[in-house]
């Protein structure tokens, strides 16, 4: 499938093909939900999405590595090298790391704004020193770079049927909704990394603070105040999904099944969290394999319908062009 994707995207340089293949491997290994949805995209769009995800994954792994022997200063140096490598790649088309070469090529092909990458790397650097967020507004500022820009980077690749600036707020919101979902799912794992992404003002409204979360994580015991705060975090996240959803209809019809599937699968994580009674400090909530398969099958059906619709309208469009020439 990789060869077909690369051929469809017009990627012919052997080194660049290898770079894109590396990004696809990262996507398949680390983003099961996202990778499943990506397979519903038209072949020629998949390599670019893999590159954007692969680069984000690469940077995220630098700051999230649980190896305590790597100091924050060393990670900061790695991020600076990545930033310099990306700047050089965007300027020259080179790049030392395969993921950097691929994402720079994608940015060039689709005219993705360079500032979006700078914003992303700034949020990654914040993870080296910032361990919590006093307010939701503070968290939203962080998520602009860590999540919203991912949705904005995707827009030129996906294509829209409305002016891009009209779809942009919804694309940004979808990136934020996905990340808030991950924050809620990964509360326990993030605590192990010394971070709390749930805003302190939301927690405090329910009588929760970091020591209480750490106690619950460490002891395996539950507290009704923690559950109440997690329910509120879920409600906040679902509000962001509602803001994002209208943007799906603004996309190219051929890519809507992919984004709708991702939307449904990530929303399913919230369903799983609720079904497990918000025990995210003690277990990781996952969408059951059967549900993922059913959602993917529904996505395939939507892809088929979209292709049939495109074929059905193509002759009519050709006929109108012919009449116009006459």
PDB file of C-alpha atoms in Angstrom:
ATOM      1  CA  UNK A   1       0.000   0.000   0.000  1.00  0.00           C
ATOM      2  CA  UNK A   2       2.892   2.418   0.721  1.00  0.00           C
ATOM      3  CA  UNK A   3       4.150   2.212  -2.868  1.00  0.00           C
ATOM      4  CA  UNK A   4       0.699   2.983  -4.247  1.00  0.00           C
ATOM      5  CA  UNK A   5       0.331   5.955  -1.885  1.00  0.00           C
ATOM      6  CA  UNK A   6       3.704   7.363  -2.896  1.00  0.00           C
ATOM      7  CA  UNK A   7       3.036   6.841  -6.598  1.00  0.00           C
ATOM      8  CA  UNK A   8      -0.369   8.510  -6.314  1.00  0.00           C
ATOM      9  CA  UNK A   9       1.206  11.470  -4.488  1.00  0.00           C
ATOM     10  CA  UNK A  10       3.839  11.882  -7.197  1.00  0.00           C
ATOM     11  CA  UNK A  11       6.768  11.242  -4.842  1.00  0.00           C
ATOM     12  CA  UNK A  12       9.515   9.805  -7.061  1.00  0.00           C
ATOM     13  CA  UNK A  13      12.837  10.585  -5.318  1.00  0.00           C
ATOM     14  CA  UNK A  14      14.024   7.356  -3.586  1.00  0.00           C
ATOM     15  CA  UNK A  15      15.283   9.164  -0.467  1.00  0.00           C
ATOM     16  CA  UNK A  16      12.062  11.097  -0.124  1.00  0.00           C
ATOM     17  CA  UNK A  17      10.004   7.951  -0.616  1.00  0.00           C
ATOM     18  CA  UNK A  18      11.949   6.337   2.237  1.00  0.00           C
ATOM     19  CA  UNK A  19      11.337   9.416   4.409  1.00  0.00           C
ATOM     20  CA  UNK A  20       7.587   9.289   3.821  1.00  0.00           C
ATOM     21  CA  UNK A  21       7.579   5.550   4.505  1.00  0.00           C
ATOM     22  CA  UNK A  22       9.244   6.216   7.849  1.00  0.00           C
ATOM     23  CA  UNK A  23       6.466   8.661   8.748  1.00  0.00           C
ATOM     24  CA  UNK A  24       3.851   6.083   7.812  1.00  0.00           C
ATOM     25  CA  UNK A  25       5.529   3.565  10.123  1.00  0.00           C
ATOM     26  CA  UNK A  26       5.381   6.038  13.011  1.00  0.00           C
ATOM     27  CA  UNK A  27       1.698   6.675  12.330  1.00  0.00           C
ATOM     28  CA  UNK A  28       0.896   2.959  12.217  1.00  0.00           C
ATOM     29  CA  UNK A  29       2.838   2.230  15.416  1.00  0.00           C
ATOM     30  CA  UNK A  30       1.754   5.107  17.641  1.00  0.00           C
ATOM     31  CA  UNK A  31      -1.609   6.306  16.340  1.00  0.00           C
ATOM     32  CA  UNK A  32      -3.893   3.325  15.920  1.00  0.00           C
ATOM     33  CA  UNK A  33      -7.073   5.380  15.873  1.00  0.00           C
ATOM     34  CA  UNK A  34      -5.667   8.062  13.597  1.00  0.00           C
ATOM     35  CA  UNK A  35      -3.946   5.591  11.273  1.00  0.00           C
ATOM     36  CA  UNK A  36      -7.154   3.622  10.832  1.00  0.00           C
ATOM     37  CA  UNK A  37      -9.003   6.780   9.795  1.00  0.00           C
ATOM     38  CA  UNK A  38      -6.165   7.897   7.496  1.00  0.00           C
ATOM     39  CA  UNK A  39      -6.571   4.768   5.392  1.00  0.00           C
ATOM     40  CA  UNK A  40      -9.938   6.150   4.278  1.00  0.00           C
ATOM     41  CA  UNK A  41      -8.291   9.136   2.564  1.00  0.00           C
ATOM     42  CA  UNK A  42      -7.710   9.266  -1.190  1.00  0.00           C
ATOM     43  CA  UNK A  43      -4.373   7.623  -1.925  1.00  0.00           C
ATOM     44  CA  UNK A  44      -2.669  10.825  -3.043  1.00  0.00           C
ATOM     45  CA  UNK A  45      -3.409  12.624   0.257  1.00  0.00           C
ATOM     46  CA  UNK A  46      -2.189   9.960   2.687  1.00  0.00           C
ATOM     47  CA  UNK A  47       1.548  10.552   2.454  1.00  0.00           C
ATOM     48  CA  UNK A  48       1.171  14.210   3.472  1.00  0.00           C
ATOM     49  CA  UNK A  49      -0.957  13.304   6.483  1.00  0.00           C
ATOM     50  CA  UNK A  50       1.582  10.670   7.511  1.00  0.00           C
ATOM     51  CA  UNK A  51       4.341  13.291   7.255  1.00  0.00           C
ATOM     52  CA  UNK A  52       2.501  15.804   9.438  1.00  0.00           C
ATOM     53  CA  UNK A  53       1.705  13.163  12.045  1.00  0.00           C
ATOM     54  CA  UNK A  54       5.206  11.669  11.875  1.00  0.00           C
ATOM     55  CA  UNK A  55       6.848  15.012  12.551  1.00  0.00           C
ATOM     56  CA  UNK A  56       4.498  15.757  15.453  1.00  0.00           C
ATOM     57  CA  UNK A  57       5.144  12.291  16.878  1.00  0.00           C
ATOM     58  CA  UNK A  58       8.904  12.715  16.546  1.00  0.00           C
ATOM     59  CA  UNK A  59       8.900  15.998  18.484  1.00  0.00           C
ATOM     60  CA  UNK A  60       6.447  14.667  21.062  1.00  0.00           C
ATOM     61  CA  UNK A  61       8.660  11.660  21.726  1.00  0.00           C
ATOM     62  CA  UNK A  62      11.580  13.965  22.540  1.00  0.00           C
ATOM     63  CA  UNK A  63       9.679  15.673  25.354  1.00  0.00           C
ATOM     64  CA  UNK A  64       7.687  12.645  26.530  1.00  0.00           C
ATOM     65  CA  UNK A  65      10.516  10.122  26.791  1.00  0.00           C
ATOM     66  CA  UNK A  66      10.240   8.565  30.249  1.00  0.00           C
ATOM     67  CA  UNK A  67      13.997   7.876  30.368  1.00  0.00           C
ATOM     68  CA  UNK A  68      14.937   9.929  33.424  1.00  0.00           C
ATOM     69  CA  UNK A  69      18.593   9.863  32.386  1.00  0.00           C
ATOM     70  CA  UNK A  70      17.833  12.383  29.630  1.00  0.00           C
ATOM     71  CA  UNK A  71      17.718  15.789  31.328  1.00  0.00           C
ATOM     72  CA  UNK A  72      15.385  18.656  30.351  1.00  0.00           C
ATOM     73  CA  UNK A  73      18.419  20.576  29.078  1.00  0.00           C
ATOM     74  CA  UNK A  74      19.373  17.675  26.827  1.00  0.00           C
ATOM     75  CA  UNK A  75      15.817  17.443  25.520  1.00  0.00           C
ATOM     76  CA  UNK A  76      15.787  21.171  24.901  1.00  0.00           C
ATOM     77  CA  UNK A  77      18.964  20.755  22.862  1.00  0.00           C
ATOM     78  CA  UNK A  78      17.335  17.957  20.848  1.00  0.00           C
ATOM     79  CA  UNK A  79      14.334  20.200  20.162  1.00  0.00           C
ATOM     80  CA  UNK A  80      16.617  23.046  19.070  1.00  0.00           C
ATOM     81  CA  UNK A  81      18.395  20.708  16.663  1.00  0.00           C
ATOM     82  CA  UNK A  82      15.048  19.556  15.313  1.00  0.00           C
ATOM     83  CA  UNK A  83      13.945  23.163  14.883  1.00  0.00           C
ATOM     84  CA  UNK A  84      17.169  24.042  13.053  1.00  0.00           C
ATOM     85  CA  UNK A  85      16.883  20.943  10.887  1.00  0.00           C
ATOM     86  CA  UNK A  86      13.313  21.867   9.965  1.00  0.00           C
ATOM     87  CA  UNK A  87      14.244  25.474   9.161  1.00  0.00           C
ATOM     88  CA  UNK A  88      17.014  24.230   6.871  1.00  0.00           C
ATOM     89  CA  UNK A  89      14.709  21.685   5.240  1.00  0.00           C
ATOM     90  CA  UNK A  90      11.983  24.257   4.620  1.00  0.00           C
ATOM     91  CA  UNK A  91      14.572  26.510   3.031  1.00  0.00           C
ATOM     92  CA  UNK A  92      16.593  23.988   1.005  1.00  0.00           C
ATOM     93  CA  UNK A  93      14.524  20.809   0.801  1.00  0.00           C
ATOM     94  CA  UNK A  94      17.187  18.863   2.730  1.00  0.00           C
ATOM     95  CA  UNK A  95      16.995  17.798   6.347  1.00  0.00           C
ATOM     96  CA  UNK A  96      18.959  15.298   8.412  1.00  0.00           C
ATOM     97  CA  UNK A  97      15.996  13.382   9.808  1.00  0.00           C
ATOM     98  CA  UNK A  98      13.696  11.498   7.415  1.00  0.00           C
ATOM     99  CA  UNK A  99      10.580  12.869   9.125  1.00  0.00           C
ATOM    100  CA  UNK A 100      11.897  16.407   8.653  1.00  0.00           C
ATOM    101  CA  UNK A 101      12.531  15.853   4.945  1.00  0.00           C
ATOM    102  CA  UNK A 102       9.029  14.474   4.486  1.00  0.00           C
ATOM    103  CA  UNK A 103       7.230  17.225   6.389  1.00  0.00           C
ATOM    104  CA  UNK A 104       9.230  19.951   4.627  1.00  0.00           C
ATOM    105  CA  UNK A 105       8.270  18.444   1.280  1.00  0.00           C
ATOM    106  CA  UNK A 106       4.618  18.315   2.369  1.00  0.00           C
ATOM    107  CA  UNK A 107       4.732  21.953   3.504  1.00  0.00           C
ATOM    108  CA  UNK A 108       6.138  22.950   0.118  1.00  0.00           C
ATOM    109  CA  UNK A 109       3.640  20.907  -1.902  1.00  0.00           C
ATOM    110  CA  UNK A 110       0.596  22.218  -0.045  1.00  0.00           C
ATOM    111  CA  UNK A 111       1.733  25.715   0.906  1.00  0.00           C
ATOM    112  CA  UNK A 112       1.417  25.112   4.659  1.00  0.00           C
ATOM    113  CA  UNK A 113       2.278  28.194   6.706  1.00  0.00           C
ATOM    114  CA  UNK A 114       5.735  27.957   8.256  1.00  0.00           C
ATOM    115  CA  UNK A 115       4.594  29.803  11.393  1.00  0.00           C
ATOM    116  CA  UNK A 116       2.386  26.842  12.290  1.00  0.00           C
ATOM    117  CA  UNK A 117       5.468  24.673  12.774  1.00  0.00           C
ATOM    118  CA  UNK A 118       7.093  27.330  14.950  1.00  0.00           C
ATOM    119  CA  UNK A 119       3.975  27.480  17.136  1.00  0.00           C
ATOM    120  CA  UNK A 120       3.964  23.709  17.440  1.00  0.00           C
ATOM    121  CA  UNK A 121       7.599  23.523  18.517  1.00  0.00           C
ATOM    122  CA  UNK A 122       7.054  26.323  21.045  1.00  0.00           C
ATOM    123  CA  UNK A 123       4.379  24.239  22.773  1.00  0.00           C
ATOM    124  CA  UNK A 124       6.638  21.178  22.694  1.00  0.00           C
ATOM    125  CA  UNK A 125       9.338  23.206  24.425  1.00  0.00           C
ATOM    126  CA  UNK A 126       6.836  24.279  27.083  1.00  0.00           C
ATOM    127  CA  UNK A 127       6.453  20.622  28.029  1.00  0.00           C
ATOM    128  CA  UNK A 128      10.044  20.631  29.225  1.00  0.00           C
ATOM    129  CA  UNK A 129       9.351  23.106  32.021  1.00  0.00           C
ATOM    130  CA  UNK A 130       5.588  23.617  32.442  1.00  0.00           C
ATOM    131  CA  UNK A 131       3.958  20.957  34.597  1.00  0.00           C
ATOM    132  CA  UNK A 132       0.435  22.319  35.041  1.00  0.00           C
ATOM    133  CA  UNK A 133      -1.966  25.015  33.848  1.00  0.00           C
ATOM    134  CA  UNK A 134      -3.718  27.346  36.303  1.00  0.00           C
ATOM    135  CA  UNK A 135      -6.710  28.072  34.039  1.00  0.00           C
ATOM    136  CA  UNK A 136      -8.413  26.704  30.973  1.00  0.00           C
ATOM    137  CA  UNK A 137      -7.326  29.853  29.122  1.00  0.00           C
ATOM    138  CA  UNK A 138      -3.704  28.973  29.913  1.00  0.00           C
ATOM    139  CA  UNK A 139      -4.253  25.450  28.633  1.00  0.00           C
ATOM    140  CA  UNK A 140      -5.897  26.762  25.446  1.00  0.00           C
ATOM    141  CA  UNK A 141      -2.841  28.923  24.766  1.00  0.00           C
ATOM    142  CA  UNK A 142      -0.663  25.808  25.001  1.00  0.00           C
ATOM    143  CA  UNK A 143      -3.051  23.774  22.839  1.00  0.00           C
ATOM    144  CA  UNK A 144      -2.961  26.358  20.072  1.00  0.00           C
ATOM    145  CA  UNK A 145       0.543  25.147  19.298  1.00  0.00           C
ATOM    146  CA  UNK A 146       0.192  21.526  20.333  1.00  0.00           C
ATOM    147  CA  UNK A 147      -3.184  20.730  18.746  1.00  0.00           C
ATOM    148  CA  UNK A 148      -4.996  23.543  16.923  1.00  0.00           C
ATOM    149  CA  UNK A 149      -2.132  24.081  14.494  1.00  0.00           C
ATOM    150  CA  UNK A 150      -2.288  20.399  13.523  1.00  0.00           C
ATOM    151  CA  UNK A 151      -5.838  20.917  12.302  1.00  0.00           C
ATOM    152  CA  UNK A 152      -4.744  24.064  10.462  1.00  0.00           C
ATOM    153  CA  UNK A 153      -1.819  22.228   8.846  1.00  0.00           C
ATOM    154  CA  UNK A 154      -4.205  19.546   7.657  1.00  0.00           C
ATOM    155  CA  UNK A 155      -6.623  21.892   5.901  1.00  0.00           C
ATOM    156  CA  UNK A 156      -4.556  22.512   2.734  1.00  0.00           C
ATOM    157  CA  UNK A 157      -3.989  18.765   2.423  1.00  0.00           C
ATOM    158  CA  UNK A 158      -7.634  17.828   2.881  1.00  0.00           C
ATOM    159  CA  UNK A 159      -9.116  20.599   0.772  1.00  0.00           C
ATOM    160  CA  UNK A 160     -12.314  22.528   1.390  1.00  0.00           C
ATOM    161  CA  UNK A 161     -15.487  23.455  -0.479  1.00  0.00           C
ATOM    162  CA  UNK A 162     -15.626  26.823   1.284  1.00  0.00           C
ATOM    163  CA  UNK A 163     -12.941  29.498   1.699  1.00  0.00           C
ATOM    164  CA  UNK A 164     -10.235  28.016   3.894  1.00  0.00           C
ATOM    165  CA  UNK A 165     -10.555  30.761   6.505  1.00  0.00           C
ATOM    166  CA  UNK A 166     -14.189  29.736   7.046  1.00  0.00           C
ATOM    167  CA  UNK A 167     -13.236  26.149   7.818  1.00  0.00           C
ATOM    168  CA  UNK A 168     -10.134  27.037   9.860  1.00  0.00           C
ATOM    169  CA  UNK A 169     -11.797  27.618  13.282  1.00  0.00           C
ATOM    170  CA  UNK A 170     -13.536  24.240  13.066  1.00  0.00           C
ATOM    171  CA  UNK A 171     -10.323  22.469  12.012  1.00  0.00           C
ATOM    172  CA  UNK A 172      -8.478  24.058  14.927  1.00  0.00           C
ATOM    173  CA  UNK A 173     -11.274  23.030  17.308  1.00  0.00           C
ATOM    174  CA  UNK A 174     -11.097  19.432  16.103  1.00  0.00           C
ATOM    175  CA  UNK A 175      -7.395  19.306  16.885  1.00  0.00           C
ATOM    176  CA  UNK A 176      -8.124  20.674  20.363  1.00  0.00           C
ATOM    177  CA  UNK A 177     -10.973  18.194  20.906  1.00  0.00           C
ATOM    178  CA  UNK A 178      -8.722  15.275  20.045  1.00  0.00           C
ATOM    179  CA  UNK A 179      -6.017  16.497  22.408  1.00  0.00           C
ATOM    180  CA  UNK A 180      -8.444  17.136  25.267  1.00  0.00           C
ATOM    181  CA  UNK A 181      -9.636  13.566  24.769  1.00  0.00           C
ATOM    182  CA  UNK A 182      -6.064  12.339  25.061  1.00  0.00           C
ATOM    183  CA  UNK A 183      -5.488  14.458  28.172  1.00  0.00           C
ATOM    184  CA  UNK A 184      -8.525  12.925  29.853  1.00  0.00           C
ATOM    185  CA  UNK A 185      -7.595   9.388  28.828  1.00  0.00           C
ATOM    186  CA  UNK A 186      -3.955   9.814  29.899  1.00  0.00           C
ATOM    187  CA  UNK A 187      -4.341  11.610  33.246  1.00  0.00           C
ATOM    188  CA  UNK A 188      -2.523   8.829  35.073  1.00  0.00           C
ATOM    189  CA  UNK A 189       0.315   8.474  32.569  1.00  0.00           C
ATOM    190  CA  UNK A 190       0.825  12.233  32.466  1.00  0.00           C
ATOM    191  CA  UNK A 191       1.052  12.281  36.256  1.00  0.00           C
ATOM    192  CA  UNK A 192       3.849   9.729  35.969  1.00  0.00           C
ATOM    193  CA  UNK A 193       5.647  12.260  33.751  1.00  0.00           C
ATOM    194  CA  UNK A 194       5.107  14.956  36.351  1.00  0.00           C
ATOM    195  CA  UNK A 195       2.415  16.806  34.390  1.00  0.00           C
ATOM    196  CA  UNK A 196      -1.243  17.683  34.923  1.00  0.00           C
ATOM    197  CA  UNK A 197      -3.005  18.909  31.808  1.00  0.00           C
ATOM    198  CA  UNK A 198      -6.444  19.268  33.382  1.00  0.00           C
ATOM    199  CA  UNK A 199      -6.621  22.976  34.304  1.00  0.00           C
ATOM    200  CA  UNK A 200      -6.297  23.754  38.000  1.00  0.00           C
ATOM    201  CA  UNK A 201      -9.378  25.971  38.040  1.00  0.00           C
ATOM    202  CA  UNK A 202     -11.556  23.137  36.744  1.00  0.00           C
ATOM    203  CA  UNK A 203     -10.105  20.738  39.318  1.00  0.00           C
ATOM    204  CA  UNK A 204     -10.430  23.235  42.170  1.00  0.00           C
ATOM    205  CA  UNK A 205     -14.104  23.770  41.376  1.00  0.00           C
ATOM    206  CA  UNK A 206     -14.593  20.153  42.471  1.00  0.00           C
ATOM    207  CA  UNK A 207     -12.178  20.190  45.406  1.00  0.00           C
ATOM    208  CA  UNK A 208      -9.351  18.478  43.535  1.00  0.00           C
ATOM    209  CA  UNK A 209      -5.658  19.353  43.403  1.00  0.00           C
ATOM    210  CA  UNK A 210      -2.466  17.650  42.251  1.00  0.00           C
ATOM    211  CA  UNK A 211      -1.759  15.915  45.604  1.00  0.00           C
ATOM    212  CA  UNK A 212      -5.202  14.307  45.551  1.00  0.00           C
ATOM    213  CA  UNK A 213      -4.657  13.060  41.991  1.00  0.00           C
ATOM    214  CA  UNK A 214      -1.252  11.696  42.932  1.00  0.00           C
ATOM    215  CA  UNK A 215      -2.684   9.977  46.003  1.00  0.00           C
ATOM    216  CA  UNK A 216      -5.394   8.318  43.928  1.00  0.00           C
ATOM    217  CA  UNK A 217      -2.889   7.236  41.282  1.00  0.00           C
ATOM    218  CA  UNK A 218      -0.449   5.879  43.844  1.00  0.00           C
ATOM    219  CA  UNK A 219      -2.947   4.130  46.102  1.00  0.00           C
ATOM    220  CA  UNK A 220      -5.332   2.865  43.443  1.00  0.00           C
ATOM    221  CA  UNK A 221      -8.212   4.282  45.474  1.00  0.00           C
ATOM    222  CA  UNK A 222     -10.979   6.488  44.153  1.00  0.00           C
ATOM    223  CA  UNK A 223     -12.432   9.761  45.402  1.00  0.00           C
ATOM    224  CA  UNK A 224     -15.834  11.206  44.401  1.00  0.00           C
ATOM    225  CA  UNK A 225     -14.296  14.656  43.982  1.00  0.00           C
ATOM    226  CA  UNK A 226     -11.922  13.345  41.348  1.00  0.00           C
ATOM    227  CA  UNK A 227     -14.756  11.637  39.507  1.00  0.00           C
ATOM    228  CA  UNK A 228     -16.774  14.865  39.554  1.00  0.00           C
ATOM    229  CA  UNK A 229     -13.849  16.809  38.072  1.00  0.00           C
ATOM    230  CA  UNK A 230     -13.362  14.207  35.335  1.00  0.00           C
ATOM    231  CA  UNK A 231     -17.060  14.354  34.434  1.00  0.00           C
ATOM    232  CA  UNK A 232     -16.712  18.126  34.071  1.00  0.00           C
ATOM    233  CA  UNK A 233     -13.619  17.684  31.884  1.00  0.00           C
ATOM    234  CA  UNK A 234     -15.551  15.291  29.667  1.00  0.00           C
ATOM    235  CA  UNK A 235     -18.401  17.800  29.301  1.00  0.00           C
ATOM    236  CA  UNK A 236     -15.946  20.543  28.369  1.00  0.00           C
ATOM    237  CA  UNK A 237     -14.371  18.275  25.747  1.00  0.00           C
ATOM    238  CA  UNK A 238     -17.709  17.367  24.205  1.00  0.00           C
ATOM    239  CA  UNK A 239     -18.470  21.092  23.860  1.00  0.00           C
ATOM    240  CA  UNK A 240     -15.320  21.471  21.766  1.00  0.00           C
ATOM    241  CA  UNK A 241     -16.391  18.526  19.589  1.00  0.00           C
ATOM    242  CA  UNK A 242     -19.688  20.308  18.956  1.00  0.00           C
ATOM    243  CA  UNK A 243     -17.767  23.394  17.816  1.00  0.00           C
ATOM    244  CA  UNK A 244     -15.632  21.289  15.488  1.00  0.00           C
ATOM    245  CA  UNK A 245     -18.297  19.110  13.874  1.00  0.00           C
ATOM    246  CA  UNK A 246     -19.768  21.635  11.372  1.00  0.00           C
ATOM    247  CA  UNK A 247     -16.338  21.860   9.750  1.00  0.00           C
ATOM    248  CA  UNK A 248     -16.543  18.305   8.416  1.00  0.00           C
ATOM    249  CA  UNK A 249     -19.158  19.334   5.838  1.00  0.00           C
ATOM    250  CA  UNK A 250     -16.816  22.129   4.706  1.00  0.00           C
ATOM    251  CA  UNK A 251     -14.167  19.644   3.572  1.00  0.00           C
ATOM    252  CA  UNK A 252     -13.661  18.027   0.181  1.00  0.00           C
ATOM    253  CA  UNK A 253     -16.347  15.292   0.008  1.00  0.00           C
ATOM    254  CA  UNK A 254     -13.688  12.645  -0.650  1.00  0.00           C
ATOM    255  CA  UNK A 255     -11.952  13.277   2.687  1.00  0.00           C
ATOM    256  CA  UNK A 256     -15.041  13.643   4.851  1.00  0.00           C
ATOM    257  CA  UNK A 257     -15.323   9.879   5.579  1.00  0.00           C
ATOM    258  CA  UNK A 258     -11.807   9.905   7.047  1.00  0.00           C
ATOM    259  CA  UNK A 259     -12.423  12.888   9.307  1.00  0.00           C
ATOM    260  CA  UNK A 260     -15.880  11.658  10.295  1.00  0.00           C
ATOM    261  CA  UNK A 261     -14.359   8.303  11.257  1.00  0.00           C
ATOM    262  CA  UNK A 262     -11.634   9.973  13.337  1.00  0.00           C
ATOM    263  CA  UNK A 263     -14.293  12.170  14.938  1.00  0.00           C
ATOM    264  CA  UNK A 264     -16.360   9.115  15.855  1.00  0.00           C
ATOM    265  CA  UNK A 265     -13.437   7.019  17.086  1.00  0.00           C
ATOM    266  CA  UNK A 266     -12.026   9.765  19.312  1.00  0.00           C
ATOM    267  CA  UNK A 267     -15.501  10.459  20.649  1.00  0.00           C
ATOM    268  CA  UNK A 268     -15.648   6.751  21.396  1.00  0.00           C
ATOM    269  CA  UNK A 269     -12.727   7.190  23.773  1.00  0.00           C
ATOM    270  CA  UNK A 270     -14.884   9.560  25.816  1.00  0.00           C
ATOM    271  CA  UNK A 271     -17.657   6.954  25.750  1.00  0.00           C
ATOM    272  CA  UNK A 272     -15.193   4.339  27.023  1.00  0.00           C
ATOM    273  CA  UNK A 273     -14.055   6.651  29.825  1.00  0.00           C
ATOM    274  CA  UNK A 274     -17.639   7.128  30.949  1.00  0.00           C
ATOM    275  CA  UNK A 275     -18.395   3.430  30.583  1.00  0.00           C
ATOM    276  CA  UNK A 276     -15.474   2.639  32.903  1.00  0.00           C
ATOM    277  CA  UNK A 277     -16.841   5.207  35.376  1.00  0.00           C
ATOM    278  CA  UNK A 278     -13.945   7.664  34.926  1.00  0.00           C
ATOM    279  CA  UNK A 279     -11.257   5.375  36.323  1.00  0.00           C
ATOM    280  CA  UNK A 280      -8.612   6.951  34.064  1.00  0.00           C
ATOM    281  CA  UNK A 281      -6.172   7.292  36.953  1.00  0.00           C
ATOM    282  CA  UNK A 282      -6.060   3.515  37.224  1.00  0.00           C
ATOM    283  CA  UNK A 283      -6.747   2.126  33.743  1.00  0.00           C
ATOM    284  CA  UNK A 284      -6.452   3.277  30.144  1.00  0.00           C
ATOM    285  CA  UNK A 285      -9.784   3.614  28.362  1.00  0.00           C
ATOM    286  CA  UNK A 286      -9.786   2.194  24.826  1.00  0.00           C
ATOM    287  CA  UNK A 287     -12.410   1.808  22.131  1.00  0.00           C
ATOM    288  CA  UNK A 288     -13.232  -1.910  21.793  1.00  0.00           C
ATOM    289  CA  UNK A 289     -11.780  -3.510  18.666  1.00  0.00           C
ATOM    290  CA  UNK A 290     -15.244  -4.517  17.493  1.00  0.00           C
ATOM    291  CA  UNK A 291     -16.430  -0.918  17.632  1.00  0.00           C
ATOM    292  CA  UNK A 292     -13.327   0.345  15.827  1.00  0.00           C
ATOM    293  CA  UNK A 293     -13.936  -2.196  13.079  1.00  0.00           C
ATOM    294  CA  UNK A 294     -17.604  -1.247  12.769  1.00  0.00           C
ATOM    295  CA  UNK A 295     -16.750   2.452  12.599  1.00  0.00           C
ATOM    296  CA  UNK A 296     -14.090   1.808   9.974  1.00  0.00           C
ATOM    297  CA  UNK A 297     -16.552  -0.273   7.934  1.00  0.00           C
ATOM    298  CA  UNK A 298     -19.042   2.582   8.046  1.00  0.00           C
ATOM    299  CA  UNK A 299     -16.258   4.878   6.869  1.00  0.00           C
ATOM    300  CA  UNK A 300     -15.500   2.592   3.936  1.00  0.00           C
ATOM    301  CA  UNK A 301     -19.165   2.709   2.979  1.00  0.00           C
ATOM    302  CA  UNK A 302     -19.095   6.522   3.057  1.00  0.00           C
ATOM    303  CA  UNK A 303     -15.957   6.507   0.888  1.00  0.00           C
ATOM    304  CA  UNK A 304     -17.711   4.279  -1.650  1.00  0.00           C
ATOM    305  CA  UNK A 305     -20.744   6.552  -1.725  1.00  0.00           C
ATOM    306  CA  UNK A 306     -18.558   9.631  -2.168  1.00  0.00           C
ATOM    307  CA  UNK A 307     -16.746   8.010  -5.107  1.00  0.00           C
ATOM    308  CA  UNK A 308     -20.006   6.997  -6.736  1.00  0.00           C
ATOM    309  CA  UNK A 309     -21.312  10.528  -6.323  1.00  0.00           C
ATOM    310  CA  UNK A 310     -18.139  11.932  -7.897  1.00  0.00           C
ATOM    311  CA  UNK A 311     -18.434   9.544 -10.861  1.00  0.00           C
ATOM    312  CA  UNK A 312     -22.105  10.361 -11.279  1.00  0.00           C
ATOM    313  CA  UNK A 313     -21.501  14.111 -11.456  1.00  0.00           C
ATOM    314  CA  UNK A 314     -18.412  13.913 -13.673  1.00  0.00           C
ATOM    315  CA  UNK A 315     -20.268  13.086 -16.960  1.00  0.00           C
ATOM    316  CA  UNK A 316     -22.787  15.842 -16.290  1.00  0.00           C
ATOM    317  CA  UNK A 317     -19.993  18.305 -15.710  1.00  0.00           C
ATOM    318  CA  UNK A 318     -18.237  17.188 -18.895  1.00  0.00           C
ATOM    319  CA  UNK A 319     -21.464  17.579 -20.845  1.00  0.00           C
ATOM    320  CA  UNK A 320     -21.967  21.126 -19.528  1.00  0.00           C
ATOM    321  CA  UNK A 321     -18.401  21.983 -20.579  1.00  0.00           C
ATOM    322  CA  UNK A 322     -19.057  20.610 -24.018  1.00  0.00           C
ATOM    323  CA  UNK A 323     -22.223  22.631 -24.374  1.00  0.00           C
ATOM    324  CA  UNK A 324     -20.354  25.729 -23.283  1.00  0.00           C
ATOM    325  CA  UNK A 325     -17.746  25.261 -26.008  1.00  0.00           C
ATOM    326  CA  UNK A 326     -20.485  24.914 -28.604  1.00  0.00           C
TER     327      UNK A 326
END
